[in-house]
Amino acid sequence: MPDTILICIGILAAGLSLSLYADYHQNKLLEALGKPAASLSFIAAGYFWGAWDSSYGRWVMAGLVFGAIGDVLLIPRGTGRVFLGGMLSFALGHLFYVIGFGALPQSLPGLAIATVGMTAFSIGILRWLMPHVPANFKRPVAAYIVIIGLMVVAAVGASSAGGSIWLAVGAIGFACSDLAVARHRFVQPAFFNRLWGLPLYFVSQLVIASTVAMGH
């Protein structure tokens, strides 16, 4: 592995650790340093892995960038306009992944199985989450869940057609990390949400970034 990638991974680990420490101690200044550092590191990793060398890589890079923007917008607490902007940024990032994954060869059986699975999963999440979501957020949250589902389906379809298994791993991990954000913002704020959600999110983004170097 090139030294530049190892440096990116080291910065991500340091930024993630600082973010968790900051969240536990309710220190917004440290969080404002840690999260952007971790986010920029997965963008840099994607670049050094060769994202600009293929159309697939460029779609992934766009998704990484909008994910990083969403990270910054989710630093403030609450569910106001800034949080809505963060949701929109993440939704756009997911859509760029959908386009990138969807442009790869797809397996129809893989798509069918993933569609059934994600439909059932999404219905379950909506039933759990919606009673806690403010009225003005219900439609954006529902739309966001649909977009996440499309991303996972496209990733599983590509992996099932002979693509890297890491496509599916990264997409599923990213989707699951969003549950921690939803629980923290709408159901029950707790450090535990951050403790498992943030590492899963950053590692998943790094995994997705790594797929640009796998021949797509």
CSV table of N, CA and C in Angstrom, one decimal, residues 106 110-111 114-115 118 148-158:
chain,number,residue,atom,x,y,z
A,106,GLN,N,-24.4,-5.2,-13.9
A,106,GLN,CA,-25.3,-5.6,-12.8
A,106,GLN,C,-25.8,-7.0,-13.0
A,110,GLY,N,-29.1,-10.6,-8.3
A,110,GLY,CA,-28.5,-9.8,-7.2
A,110,GLY,C,-29.4,-8.6,-7.0
A,111,LEU,N,-29.8,-7.9,-8.0
A,111,LEU,CA,-30.7,-6.7,-7.9
A,111,LEU,C,-32.0,-7.1,-7.3
A,114,ALA,N,-31.6,-8.0,-3.5
A,114,ALA,CA,-31.3,-6.7,-2.8
A,114,ALA,C,-32.5,-5.8,-2.7
A,115,THR,N,-33.3,-5.8,-3.8
A,115,THR,CA,-34.5,-4.9,-3.8
A,115,THR,C,-35.5,-5.4,-2.7
A,118,MET,N,-34.0,-4.8,0.8
A,118,MET,CA,-34.0,-3.4,1.2
A,118,MET,C,-35.3,-2.8,1.4
A,148,ILE,N,-31.0,5.8,0.1
A,148,ILE,CA,-30.1,4.8,0.7
A,148,ILE,C,-30.4,3.4,0.2
A,149,GLY,N,-31.6,3.1,0.1
A,149,GLY,CA,-32.0,1.7,-0.4
A,149,GLY,C,-31.5,1.5,-1.9
A,150,LEU,N,-31.7,2.6,-2.7
A,150,LEU,CA,-31.2,2.5,-4.1
A,150,LEU,C,-29.7,2.3,-4.1
A,151,MET,N,-29.0,3.0,-3.3
A,151,MET,CA,-27.5,2.8,-3.2
A,151,MET,C,-27.1,1.4,-2.9
A,152,VAL,N,-27.7,0.8,-1.9
A,152,VAL,CA,-27.4,-0.5,-1.5
A,152,VAL,C,-27.7,-1.5,-2.6
A,153,VAL,N,-28.9,-1.3,-3.2
A,153,VAL,CA,-29.3,-2.3,-4.3
A,153,VAL,C,-28.3,-2.2,-5.4
A,154,ALA,N,-27.9,-1.0,-5.8
A,154,ALA,CA,-27.0,-0.8,-7.0
A,154,ALA,C,-25.6,-1.5,-6.6
A,155,ALA,N,-25.2,-1.3,-5.4
A,155,ALA,CA,-23.9,-1.9,-4.9
A,155,ALA,C,-23.9,-3.4,-4.9
A,156,VAL,N,-25.0,-3.9,-4.4
A,156,VAL,CA,-25.1,-5.4,-4.3
A,156,VAL,C,-25.2,-6.0,-5.7
A,157,GLY,N,-26.0,-5.3,-6.6
A,157,GLY,CA,-26.1,-5.7,-8.0
A,157,GLY,C,-24.8,-5.8,-8.7
A,158,ALA,N,-24.0,-4.8,-8.4
A,158,ALA,CA,-22.6,-4.7,-9.1
A,158,ALA,C,-21.7,-5.8,-8.5
